[in-house]
CSV table of C-alpha atoms and ligand atoms in Angstrom, one decimal:
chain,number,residue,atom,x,y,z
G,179,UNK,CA,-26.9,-16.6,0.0
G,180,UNK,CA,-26.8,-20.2,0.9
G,181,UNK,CA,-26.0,-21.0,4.6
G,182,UNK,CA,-22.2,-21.6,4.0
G,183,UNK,CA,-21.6,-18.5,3.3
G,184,UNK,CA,-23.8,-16.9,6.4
G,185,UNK,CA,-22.0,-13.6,7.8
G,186,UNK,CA,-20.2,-14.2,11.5
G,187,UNK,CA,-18.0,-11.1,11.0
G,188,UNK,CA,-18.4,-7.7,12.0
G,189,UNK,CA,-16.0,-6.7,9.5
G,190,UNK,CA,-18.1,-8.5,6.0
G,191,UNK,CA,-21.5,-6.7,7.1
G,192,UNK,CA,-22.5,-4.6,4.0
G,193,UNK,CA,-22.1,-0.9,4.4
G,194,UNK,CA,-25.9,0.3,4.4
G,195,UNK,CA,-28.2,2.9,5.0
G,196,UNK,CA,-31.3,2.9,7.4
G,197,UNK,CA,-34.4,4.5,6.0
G,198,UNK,CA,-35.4,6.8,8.9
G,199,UNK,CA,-37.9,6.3,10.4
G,200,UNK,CA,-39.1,9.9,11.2
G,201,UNK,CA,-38.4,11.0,7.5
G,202,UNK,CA,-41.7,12.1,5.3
G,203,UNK,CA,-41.2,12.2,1.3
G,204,UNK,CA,-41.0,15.8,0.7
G,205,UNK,CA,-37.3,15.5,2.9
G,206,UNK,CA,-38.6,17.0,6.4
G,207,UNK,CA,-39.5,15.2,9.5
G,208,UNK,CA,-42.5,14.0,11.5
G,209,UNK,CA,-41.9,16.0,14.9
G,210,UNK,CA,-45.4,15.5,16.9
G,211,UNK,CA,-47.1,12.5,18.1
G,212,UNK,CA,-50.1,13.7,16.2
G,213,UNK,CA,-48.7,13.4,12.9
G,214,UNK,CA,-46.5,10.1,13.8
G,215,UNK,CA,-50.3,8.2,15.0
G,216,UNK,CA,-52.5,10.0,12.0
G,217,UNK,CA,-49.7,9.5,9.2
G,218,UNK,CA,-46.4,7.8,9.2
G,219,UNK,CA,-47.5,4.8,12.3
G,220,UNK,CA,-50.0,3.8,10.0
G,221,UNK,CA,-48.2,4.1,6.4
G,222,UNK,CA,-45.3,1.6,8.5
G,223,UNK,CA,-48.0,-0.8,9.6
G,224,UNK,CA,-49.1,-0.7,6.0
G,225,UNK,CA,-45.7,-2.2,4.5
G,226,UNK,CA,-45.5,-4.5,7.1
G,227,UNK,CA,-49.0,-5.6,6.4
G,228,UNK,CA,-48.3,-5.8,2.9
G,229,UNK,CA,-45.1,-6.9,2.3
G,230,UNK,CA,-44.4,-8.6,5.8
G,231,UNK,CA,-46.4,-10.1,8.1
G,232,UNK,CA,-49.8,-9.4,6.1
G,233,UNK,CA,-53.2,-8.6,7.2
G,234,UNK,CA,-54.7,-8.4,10.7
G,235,UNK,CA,-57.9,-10.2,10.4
G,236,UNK,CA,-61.1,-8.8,12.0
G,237,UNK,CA,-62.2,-10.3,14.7
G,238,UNK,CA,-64.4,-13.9,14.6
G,239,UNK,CA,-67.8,-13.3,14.6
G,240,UNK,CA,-68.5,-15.9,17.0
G,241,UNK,CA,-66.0,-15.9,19.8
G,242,UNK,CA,-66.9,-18.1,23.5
G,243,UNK,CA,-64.6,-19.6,26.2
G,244,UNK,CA,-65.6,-22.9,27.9
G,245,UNK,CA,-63.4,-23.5,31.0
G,246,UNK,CA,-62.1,-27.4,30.6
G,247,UNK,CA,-60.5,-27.5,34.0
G,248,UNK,CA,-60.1,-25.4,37.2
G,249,UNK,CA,-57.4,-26.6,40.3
G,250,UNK,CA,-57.4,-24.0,43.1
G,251,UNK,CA,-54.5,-26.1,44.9
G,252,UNK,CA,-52.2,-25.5,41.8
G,253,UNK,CA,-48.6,-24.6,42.3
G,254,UNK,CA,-48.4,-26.1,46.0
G,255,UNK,CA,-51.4,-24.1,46.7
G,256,UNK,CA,-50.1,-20.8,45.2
G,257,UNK,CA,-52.0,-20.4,42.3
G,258,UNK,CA,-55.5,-20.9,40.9
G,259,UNK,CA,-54.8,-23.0,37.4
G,260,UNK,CA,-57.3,-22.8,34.2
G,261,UNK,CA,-57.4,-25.0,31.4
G,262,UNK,CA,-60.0,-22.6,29.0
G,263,UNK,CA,-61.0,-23.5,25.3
G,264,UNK,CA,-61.2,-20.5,23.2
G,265,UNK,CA,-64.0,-21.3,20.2
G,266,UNK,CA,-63.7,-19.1,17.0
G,267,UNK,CA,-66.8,-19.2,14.6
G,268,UNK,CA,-67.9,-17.9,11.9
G,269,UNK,CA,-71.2,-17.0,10.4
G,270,UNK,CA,-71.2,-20.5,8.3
G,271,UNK,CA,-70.8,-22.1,11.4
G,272,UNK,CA,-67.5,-22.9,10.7
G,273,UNK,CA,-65.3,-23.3,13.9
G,274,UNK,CA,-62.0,-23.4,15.4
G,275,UNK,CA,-60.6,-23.8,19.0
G,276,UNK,CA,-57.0,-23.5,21.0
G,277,UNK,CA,-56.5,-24.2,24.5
G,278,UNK,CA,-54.9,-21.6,27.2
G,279,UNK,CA,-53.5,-22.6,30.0
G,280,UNK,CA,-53.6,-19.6,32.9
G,281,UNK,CA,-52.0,-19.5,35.9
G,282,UNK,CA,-53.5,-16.8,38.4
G,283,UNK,CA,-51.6,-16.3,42.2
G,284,UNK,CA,-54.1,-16.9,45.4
G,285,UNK,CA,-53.6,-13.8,46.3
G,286,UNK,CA,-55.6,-11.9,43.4
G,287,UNK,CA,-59.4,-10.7,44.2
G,288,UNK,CA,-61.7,-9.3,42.0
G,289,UNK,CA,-60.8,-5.8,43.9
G,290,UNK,CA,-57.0,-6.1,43.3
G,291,UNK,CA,-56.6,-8.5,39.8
G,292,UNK,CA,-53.2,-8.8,38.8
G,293,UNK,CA,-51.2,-8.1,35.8
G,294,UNK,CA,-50.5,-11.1,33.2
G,295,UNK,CA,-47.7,-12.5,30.8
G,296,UNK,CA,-49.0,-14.0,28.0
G,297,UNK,CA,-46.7,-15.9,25.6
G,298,UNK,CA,-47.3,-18.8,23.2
G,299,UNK,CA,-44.9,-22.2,23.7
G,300,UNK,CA,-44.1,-24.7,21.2
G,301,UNK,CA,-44.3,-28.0,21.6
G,302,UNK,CA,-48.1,-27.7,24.0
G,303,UNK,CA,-49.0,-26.4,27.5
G,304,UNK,CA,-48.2,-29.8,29.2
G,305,UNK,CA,-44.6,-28.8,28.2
G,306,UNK,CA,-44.6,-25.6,30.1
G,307,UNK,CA,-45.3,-26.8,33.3
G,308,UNK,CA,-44.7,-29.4,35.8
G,309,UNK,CA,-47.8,-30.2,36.7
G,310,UNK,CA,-48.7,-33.1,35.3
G,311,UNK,CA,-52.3,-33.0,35.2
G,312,UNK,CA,-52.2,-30.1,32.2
G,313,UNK,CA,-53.9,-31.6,29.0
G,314,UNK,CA,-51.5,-32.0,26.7
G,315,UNK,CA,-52.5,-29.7,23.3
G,316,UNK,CA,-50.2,-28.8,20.2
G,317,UNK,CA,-52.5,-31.3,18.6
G,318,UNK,CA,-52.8,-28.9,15.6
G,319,UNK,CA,-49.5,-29.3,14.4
G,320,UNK,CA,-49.4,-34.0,13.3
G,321,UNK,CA,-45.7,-34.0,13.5
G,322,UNK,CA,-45.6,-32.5,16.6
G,323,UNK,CA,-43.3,-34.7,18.8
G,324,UNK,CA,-43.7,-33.1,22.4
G,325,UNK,CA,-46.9,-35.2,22.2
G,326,UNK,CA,-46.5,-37.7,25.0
G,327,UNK,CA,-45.7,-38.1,28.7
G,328,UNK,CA,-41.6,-37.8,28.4
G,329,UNK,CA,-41.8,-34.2,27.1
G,330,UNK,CA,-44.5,-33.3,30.2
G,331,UNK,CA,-42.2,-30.4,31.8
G,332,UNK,CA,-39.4,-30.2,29.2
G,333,UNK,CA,-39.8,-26.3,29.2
G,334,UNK,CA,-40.5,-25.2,32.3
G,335,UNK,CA,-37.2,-23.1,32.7
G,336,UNK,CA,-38.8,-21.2,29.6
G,337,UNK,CA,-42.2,-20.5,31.6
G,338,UNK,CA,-40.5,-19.8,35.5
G,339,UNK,CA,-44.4,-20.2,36.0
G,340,UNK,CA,-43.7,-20.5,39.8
G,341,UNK,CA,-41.8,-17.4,40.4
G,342,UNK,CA,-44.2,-15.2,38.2
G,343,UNK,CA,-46.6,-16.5,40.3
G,344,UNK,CA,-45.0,-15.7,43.1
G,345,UNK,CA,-43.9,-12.2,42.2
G,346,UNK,CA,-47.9,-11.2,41.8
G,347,UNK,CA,-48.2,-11.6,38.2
G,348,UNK,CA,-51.0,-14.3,36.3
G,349,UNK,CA,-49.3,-16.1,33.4
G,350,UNK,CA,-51.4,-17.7,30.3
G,351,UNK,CA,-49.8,-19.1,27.0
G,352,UNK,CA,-51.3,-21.5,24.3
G,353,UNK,CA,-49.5,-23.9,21.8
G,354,UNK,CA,-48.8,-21.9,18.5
G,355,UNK,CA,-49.6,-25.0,16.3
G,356,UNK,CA,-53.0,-25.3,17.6
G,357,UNK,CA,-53.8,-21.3,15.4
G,358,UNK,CA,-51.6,-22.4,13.0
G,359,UNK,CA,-49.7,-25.8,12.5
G,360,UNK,CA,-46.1,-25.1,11.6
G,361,UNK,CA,-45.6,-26.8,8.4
G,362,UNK,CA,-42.7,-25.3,6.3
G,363,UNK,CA,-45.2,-25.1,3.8
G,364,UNK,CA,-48.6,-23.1,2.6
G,365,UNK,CA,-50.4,-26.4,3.3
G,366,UNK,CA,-50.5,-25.1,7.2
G,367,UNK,CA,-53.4,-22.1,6.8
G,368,UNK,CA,-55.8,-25.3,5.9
G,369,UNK,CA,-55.9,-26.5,9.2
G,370,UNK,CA,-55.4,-22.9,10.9
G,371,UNK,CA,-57.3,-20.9,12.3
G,372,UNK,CA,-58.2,-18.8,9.1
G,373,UNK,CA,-60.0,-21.4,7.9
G,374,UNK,CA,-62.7,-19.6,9.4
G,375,UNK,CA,-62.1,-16.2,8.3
G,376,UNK,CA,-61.7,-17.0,4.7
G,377,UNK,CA,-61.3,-19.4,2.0
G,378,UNK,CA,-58.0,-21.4,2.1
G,379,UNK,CA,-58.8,-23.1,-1.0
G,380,UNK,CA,-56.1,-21.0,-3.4
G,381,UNK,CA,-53.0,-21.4,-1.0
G,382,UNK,CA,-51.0,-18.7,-3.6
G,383,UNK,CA,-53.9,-16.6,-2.9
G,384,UNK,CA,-53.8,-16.7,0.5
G,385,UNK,CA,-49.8,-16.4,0.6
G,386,UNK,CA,-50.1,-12.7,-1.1
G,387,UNK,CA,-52.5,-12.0,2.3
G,388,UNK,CA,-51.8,-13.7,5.6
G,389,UNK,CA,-48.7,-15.6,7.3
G,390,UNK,CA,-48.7,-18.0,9.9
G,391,UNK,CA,-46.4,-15.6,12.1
G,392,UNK,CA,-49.2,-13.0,11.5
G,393,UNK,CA,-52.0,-15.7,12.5
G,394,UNK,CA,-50.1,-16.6,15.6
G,395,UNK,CA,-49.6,-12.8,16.6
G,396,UNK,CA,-53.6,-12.9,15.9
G,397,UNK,CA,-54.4,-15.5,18.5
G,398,UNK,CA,-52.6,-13.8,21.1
G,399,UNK,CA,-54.9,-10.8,20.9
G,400,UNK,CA,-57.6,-13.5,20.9
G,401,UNK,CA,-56.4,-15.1,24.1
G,402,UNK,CA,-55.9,-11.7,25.6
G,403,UNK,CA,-60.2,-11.1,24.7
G,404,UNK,CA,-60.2,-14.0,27.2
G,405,UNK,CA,-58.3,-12.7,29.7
G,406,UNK,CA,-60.3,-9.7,29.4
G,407,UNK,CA,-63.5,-12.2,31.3
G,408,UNK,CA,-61.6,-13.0,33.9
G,409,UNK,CA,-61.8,-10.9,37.0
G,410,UNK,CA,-59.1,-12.0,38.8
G,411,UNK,CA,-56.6,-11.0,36.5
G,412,UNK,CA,-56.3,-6.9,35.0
G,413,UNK,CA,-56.2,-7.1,30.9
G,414,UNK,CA,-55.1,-3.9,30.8
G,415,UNK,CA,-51.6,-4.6,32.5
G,416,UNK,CA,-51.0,-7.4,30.1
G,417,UNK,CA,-47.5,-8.3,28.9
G,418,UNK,CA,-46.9,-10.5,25.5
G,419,UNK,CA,-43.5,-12.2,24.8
G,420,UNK,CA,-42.5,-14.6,22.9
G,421,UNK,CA,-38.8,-16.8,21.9
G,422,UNK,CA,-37.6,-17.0,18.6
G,423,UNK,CA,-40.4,-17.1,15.8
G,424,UNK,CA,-42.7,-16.6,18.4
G,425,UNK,CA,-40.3,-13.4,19.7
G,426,UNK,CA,-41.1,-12.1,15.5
G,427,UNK,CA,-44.9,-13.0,16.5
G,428,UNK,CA,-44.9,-11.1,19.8
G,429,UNK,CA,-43.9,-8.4,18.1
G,430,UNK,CA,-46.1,-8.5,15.5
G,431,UNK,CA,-49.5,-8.7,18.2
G,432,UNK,CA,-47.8,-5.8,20.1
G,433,UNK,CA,-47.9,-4.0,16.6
G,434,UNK,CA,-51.2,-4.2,15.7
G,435,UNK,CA,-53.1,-4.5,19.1
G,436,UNK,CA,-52.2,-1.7,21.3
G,437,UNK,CA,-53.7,-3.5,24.5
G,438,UNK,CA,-50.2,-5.3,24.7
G,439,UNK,CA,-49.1,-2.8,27.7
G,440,UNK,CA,-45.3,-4.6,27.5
G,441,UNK,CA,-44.1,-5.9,24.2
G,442,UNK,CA,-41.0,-8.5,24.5
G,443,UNK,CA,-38.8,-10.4,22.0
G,444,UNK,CA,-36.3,-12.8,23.1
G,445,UNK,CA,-33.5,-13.5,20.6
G,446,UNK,CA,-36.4,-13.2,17.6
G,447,UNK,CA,-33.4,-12.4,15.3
G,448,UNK,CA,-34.4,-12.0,11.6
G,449,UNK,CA,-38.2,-11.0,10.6
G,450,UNK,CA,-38.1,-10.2,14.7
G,451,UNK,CA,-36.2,-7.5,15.8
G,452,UNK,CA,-32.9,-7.7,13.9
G,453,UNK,CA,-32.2,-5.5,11.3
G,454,UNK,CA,-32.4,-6.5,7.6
G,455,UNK,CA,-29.8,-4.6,6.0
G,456,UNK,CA,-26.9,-5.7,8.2
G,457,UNK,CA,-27.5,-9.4,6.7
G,458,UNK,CA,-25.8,-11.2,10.1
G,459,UNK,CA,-26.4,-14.4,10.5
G,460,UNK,CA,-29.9,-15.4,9.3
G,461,UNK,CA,-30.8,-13.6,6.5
G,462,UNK,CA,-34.2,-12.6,4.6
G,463,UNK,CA,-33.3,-15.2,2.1
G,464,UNK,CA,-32.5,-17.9,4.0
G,465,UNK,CA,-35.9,-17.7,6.5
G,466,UNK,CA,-38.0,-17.0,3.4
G,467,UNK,CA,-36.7,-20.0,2.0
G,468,UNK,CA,-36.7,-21.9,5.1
G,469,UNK,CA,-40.3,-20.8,6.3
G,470,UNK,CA,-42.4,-19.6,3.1
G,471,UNK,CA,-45.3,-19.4,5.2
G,472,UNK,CA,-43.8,-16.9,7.3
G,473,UNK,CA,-44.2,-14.0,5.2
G,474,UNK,CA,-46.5,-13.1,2.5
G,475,UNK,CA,-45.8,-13.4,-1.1
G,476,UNK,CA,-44.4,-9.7,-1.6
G,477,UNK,CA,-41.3,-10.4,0.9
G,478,UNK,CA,-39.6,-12.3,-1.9
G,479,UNK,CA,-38.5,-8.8,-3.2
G,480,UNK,CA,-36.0,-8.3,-0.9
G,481,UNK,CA,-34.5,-12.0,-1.1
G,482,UNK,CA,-30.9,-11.0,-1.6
G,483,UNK,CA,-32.1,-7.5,-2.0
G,484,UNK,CA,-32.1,-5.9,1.4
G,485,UNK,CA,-31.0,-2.8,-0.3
G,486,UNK,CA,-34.3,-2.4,-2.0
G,487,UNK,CA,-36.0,-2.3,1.4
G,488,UNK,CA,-37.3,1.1,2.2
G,489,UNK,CA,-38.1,0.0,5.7
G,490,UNK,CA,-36.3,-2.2,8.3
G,491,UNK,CA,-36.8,-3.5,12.2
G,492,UNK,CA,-36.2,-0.2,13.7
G,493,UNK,CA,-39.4,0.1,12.0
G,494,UNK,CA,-41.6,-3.0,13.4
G,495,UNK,CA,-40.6,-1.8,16.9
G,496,UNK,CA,-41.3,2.1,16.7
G,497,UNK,CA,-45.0,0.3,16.2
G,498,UNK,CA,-44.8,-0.4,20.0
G,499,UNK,CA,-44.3,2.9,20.5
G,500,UNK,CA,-45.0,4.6,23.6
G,501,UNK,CA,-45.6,1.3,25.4
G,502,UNK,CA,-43.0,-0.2,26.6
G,503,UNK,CA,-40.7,-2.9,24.7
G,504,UNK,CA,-37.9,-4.8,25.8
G,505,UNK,CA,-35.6,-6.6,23.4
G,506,UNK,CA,-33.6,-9.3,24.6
G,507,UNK,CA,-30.2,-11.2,23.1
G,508,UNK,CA,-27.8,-14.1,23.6
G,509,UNK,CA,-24.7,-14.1,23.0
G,510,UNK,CA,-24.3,-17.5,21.5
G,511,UNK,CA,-26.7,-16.9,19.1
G,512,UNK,CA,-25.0,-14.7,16.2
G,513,UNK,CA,-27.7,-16.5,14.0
G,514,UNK,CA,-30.6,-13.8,15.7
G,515,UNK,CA,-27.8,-11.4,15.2
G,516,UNK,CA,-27.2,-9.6,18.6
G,517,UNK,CA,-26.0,-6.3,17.3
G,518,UNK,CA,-28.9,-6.1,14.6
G,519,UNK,CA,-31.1,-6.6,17.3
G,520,UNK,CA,-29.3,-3.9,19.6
G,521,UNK,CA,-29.2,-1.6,16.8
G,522,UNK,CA,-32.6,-1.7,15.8
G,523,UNK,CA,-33.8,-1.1,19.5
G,524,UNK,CA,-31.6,2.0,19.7
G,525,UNK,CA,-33.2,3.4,16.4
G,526,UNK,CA,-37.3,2.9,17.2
G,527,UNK,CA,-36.5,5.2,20.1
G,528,UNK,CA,-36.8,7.6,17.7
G,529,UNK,CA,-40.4,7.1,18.2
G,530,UNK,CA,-40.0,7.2,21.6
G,531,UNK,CA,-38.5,10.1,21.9
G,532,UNK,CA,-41.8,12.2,20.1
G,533,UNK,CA,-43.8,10.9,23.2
G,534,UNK,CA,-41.7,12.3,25.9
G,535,UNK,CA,-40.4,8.7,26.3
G,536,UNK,CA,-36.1,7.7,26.3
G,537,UNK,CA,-35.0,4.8,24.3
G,538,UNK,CA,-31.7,3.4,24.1
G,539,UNK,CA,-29.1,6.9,25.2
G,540,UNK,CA,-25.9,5.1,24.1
G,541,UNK,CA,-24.1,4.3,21.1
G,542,UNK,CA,-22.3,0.9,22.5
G,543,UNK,CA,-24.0,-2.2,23.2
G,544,UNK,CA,-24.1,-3.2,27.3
G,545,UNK,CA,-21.9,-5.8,28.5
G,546,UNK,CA,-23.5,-9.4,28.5
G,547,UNK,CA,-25.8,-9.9,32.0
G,548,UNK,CA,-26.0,-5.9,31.7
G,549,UNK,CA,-29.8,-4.3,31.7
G,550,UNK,CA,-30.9,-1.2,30.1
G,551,UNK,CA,-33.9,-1.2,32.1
G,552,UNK,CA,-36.1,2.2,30.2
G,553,UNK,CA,-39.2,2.5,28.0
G,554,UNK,CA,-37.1,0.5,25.5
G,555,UNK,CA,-35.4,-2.3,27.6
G,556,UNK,CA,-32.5,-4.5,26.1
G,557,UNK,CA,-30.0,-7.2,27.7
G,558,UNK,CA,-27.7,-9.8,26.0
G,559,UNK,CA,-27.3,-12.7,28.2
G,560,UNK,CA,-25.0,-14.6,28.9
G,561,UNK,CA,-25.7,-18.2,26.7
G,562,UNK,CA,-27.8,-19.7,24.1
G,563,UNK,CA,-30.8,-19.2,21.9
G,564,UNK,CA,-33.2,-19.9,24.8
G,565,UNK,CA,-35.6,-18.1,27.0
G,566,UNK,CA,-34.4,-18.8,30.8
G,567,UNK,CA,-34.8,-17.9,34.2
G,568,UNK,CA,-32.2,-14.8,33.8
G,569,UNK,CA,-34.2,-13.3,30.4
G,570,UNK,CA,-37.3,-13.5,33.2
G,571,UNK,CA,-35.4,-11.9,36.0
G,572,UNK,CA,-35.2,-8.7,33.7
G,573,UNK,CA,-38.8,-9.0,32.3
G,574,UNK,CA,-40.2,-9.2,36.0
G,575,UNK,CA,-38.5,-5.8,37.2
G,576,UNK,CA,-40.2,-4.4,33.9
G,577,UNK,CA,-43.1,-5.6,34.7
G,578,UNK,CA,-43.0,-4.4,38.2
G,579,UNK,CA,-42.3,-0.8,37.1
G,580,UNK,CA,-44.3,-1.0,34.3
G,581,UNK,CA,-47.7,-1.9,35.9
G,582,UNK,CA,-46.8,0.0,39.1
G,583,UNK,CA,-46.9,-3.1,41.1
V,654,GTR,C1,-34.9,-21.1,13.1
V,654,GTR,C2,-35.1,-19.8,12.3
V,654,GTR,C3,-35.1,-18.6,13.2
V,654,GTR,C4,-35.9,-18.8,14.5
V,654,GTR,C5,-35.8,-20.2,15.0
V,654,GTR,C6,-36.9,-20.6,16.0
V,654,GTR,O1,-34.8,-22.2,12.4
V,654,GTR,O2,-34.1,-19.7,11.3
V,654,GTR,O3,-35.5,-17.5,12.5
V,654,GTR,O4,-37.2,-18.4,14.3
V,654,GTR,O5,-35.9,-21.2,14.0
V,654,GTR,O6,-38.0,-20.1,16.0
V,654,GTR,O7,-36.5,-21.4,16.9
């Protein structure tokens, strides 16, 4: 399908079928939390390890932090600020390093450390903030335009760093190009992070194994490891979220690494949490084409063939299960495919609902600014493909519930 003929109407979405996500091969269902973590949780990570997202590596052998910078005036004197290079080695002595930026309120002590967001950005930290002492980084990625003073800033609606602060919460992100450059090409896992984990030399090789979405989601789990040293802050109230590609990568990380307490996705759309076999909008032929790196080799199966696809999103999210996951829309952006998106939320509560847990009780989708505020959370707002101040609103009252605060 070329990108003329992209679906806008509700009325040209293909009649389809979900796999369900409960359903075993012999035609009865899982029914206890036992046999959805022994059997069917791992035989869904599987495909999406295989024919998604690919592997999750093991951890680096080598792994040290070296604090570049520490302000504790940041913010207007609110917040203590951290500029920490996270080194990944190998054996060989091979290496590879991304910068976090971290953003901890005075008010935390080692007694009473506070929970933490931690999303990646896109153009480098000195974009996040308006601080303008941040090192720039998103040096990873040579076409990366958001290198100089002019774009110091440019997304700090995306971050709200100031009100997180403020409502208790530390707050840590890292440039995605810097664990992966985002080249639309297999060229990128030369100068990624994987570099160190394995030989990049046969790119084809590599592209039946690993993805840049699924290195990203891997570098979050390394930049929580960090957070885990820090005493101010509580790892194990630690919320991931991401916008867009990096909404399909936060939901990815809160897949496979089961420390991510509060799993978000805002307007991730298609490979994120939009379903498949709806075909709204983007589609899996159009990203795969677009993006080749984003998805291993085995994904090309299902370009134009979404029937063939015995899995869809409903299925990435029920891998959040029981912790909590919010999923977040806009309404301008039919390309993410609100509805698939909705949809797909109300079926993982499926798995869910074998923990005790609610998901998504109704068949229609809430109004636009409406919250449905559970242990799977979902809002459409009111606007563009973005991540604003009104996505955060919602993500703090989560938060506040979620980690008790
Ligand atoms: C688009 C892509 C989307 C989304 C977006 C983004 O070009 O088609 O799937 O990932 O980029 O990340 O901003």
């Amino acid at each position: 399908m070329s990108k003329k003929e992209v679906i806008y109407d509700e009325a040209l979405v293909p009649s389809y079928q979900l796999p369900s996500l409960l359903g075993k091969g012999d035609g009865s269902s899982v029914a206890s939390t036992g046999e959805w973590l022994s059997t069917r949780r791992p035989e869904i990570l599987a495909i999406y390890r295989e024919r998604v997202f690919g592997k999750w590596p093991h951890r680096p052998q080598i792994q040290w932090y070296e604090t570049l910078s520490v302000r504790e005036d940041a913010l207007d004197g609110e917040a203590i600020r951290k500029e920490i290079r996270i080194h990944l080695g190998s054996a060989e002595g091979k290496t590879h390093s991304f910068d976090m930026l971290l953003y901890i309120p005075k008010t935390a002590t080692p007694e009473h450390p506070v929970p933490v967001f931690i999303g990646l950005n896109f153009r480098g930290n000195h974009a996040t903030t308006d601080e303008r002492d941040v090192a720039m980084t998103g040096f990873g990625y040579e076409k990366n335009q958001y290198l100089n003073d002019e774009a110091r800033g440019n997304s700090v609606p995306r971050w709200c760093f100031r009100e997180t602060i403020r409502r208790g919460y530390a707050s840590a992100t890292i440039c995605y190009h810097d664990i992966c450059p985002d080249y639309n090409d297999l060229s990128c896992f030369r100068h990624s992070v994987l570099s160190i984990l394995e030989s990049t030399e046969d790119l084809s090789l590599v592209h039946r194994n690993y993805t840049a979405i699924g290195l990203w989601a891997w570098g979050l789990s390394r930049g929580l490891d960090c957070l885990e040293s820090e005493v101010l802050v509580d790892s194990s109230r630690c919320a991931v979220h991401g916008l867009s590609r990096l909404g399909k990568t936060s939901l990815w990380a809160g897949a496979n690494d089961e420390r991510f307490k509060l799993v978000i996705s805002t307007d991730s759309g298609c490979g994120g949490a939009a379903l498949f076999k709806r075909c709204f909008g983007e589609t899996a032929e159009i990203i795969s084409t677009a993006f080749p790196h984003w998805f291993v080799e085995a994904f090309a199966q299902y370009r134009g063939r979404e029937d063939l696809m015995d899995f869809d999103q409903h299925f990435l999210l029920s891998l959040i299960a029981p912790r909590a996951l919010c999923v977040a829309s806009a309404t301008e952006d039919l390309w993410a495919d609100p509805r698939g998106e909705f949809l797909a939320a109300k079926h993982a509560g499926d798995a869910y609902r074998l923990f005790g847990l609610s998901g998504i009780e109704r068949d229609d989708m809430p109004a636009a600014d409406e919250w449905l505020t559970g242990d799977v959370s979902y809002h459409l707002r009111t606007g563009k493909h973005d991540q604003t101040p009104e996505d955060w609103a919602h993500y703090w009252v989560l938060g506040d519930r979620i980690f008790q605060k």
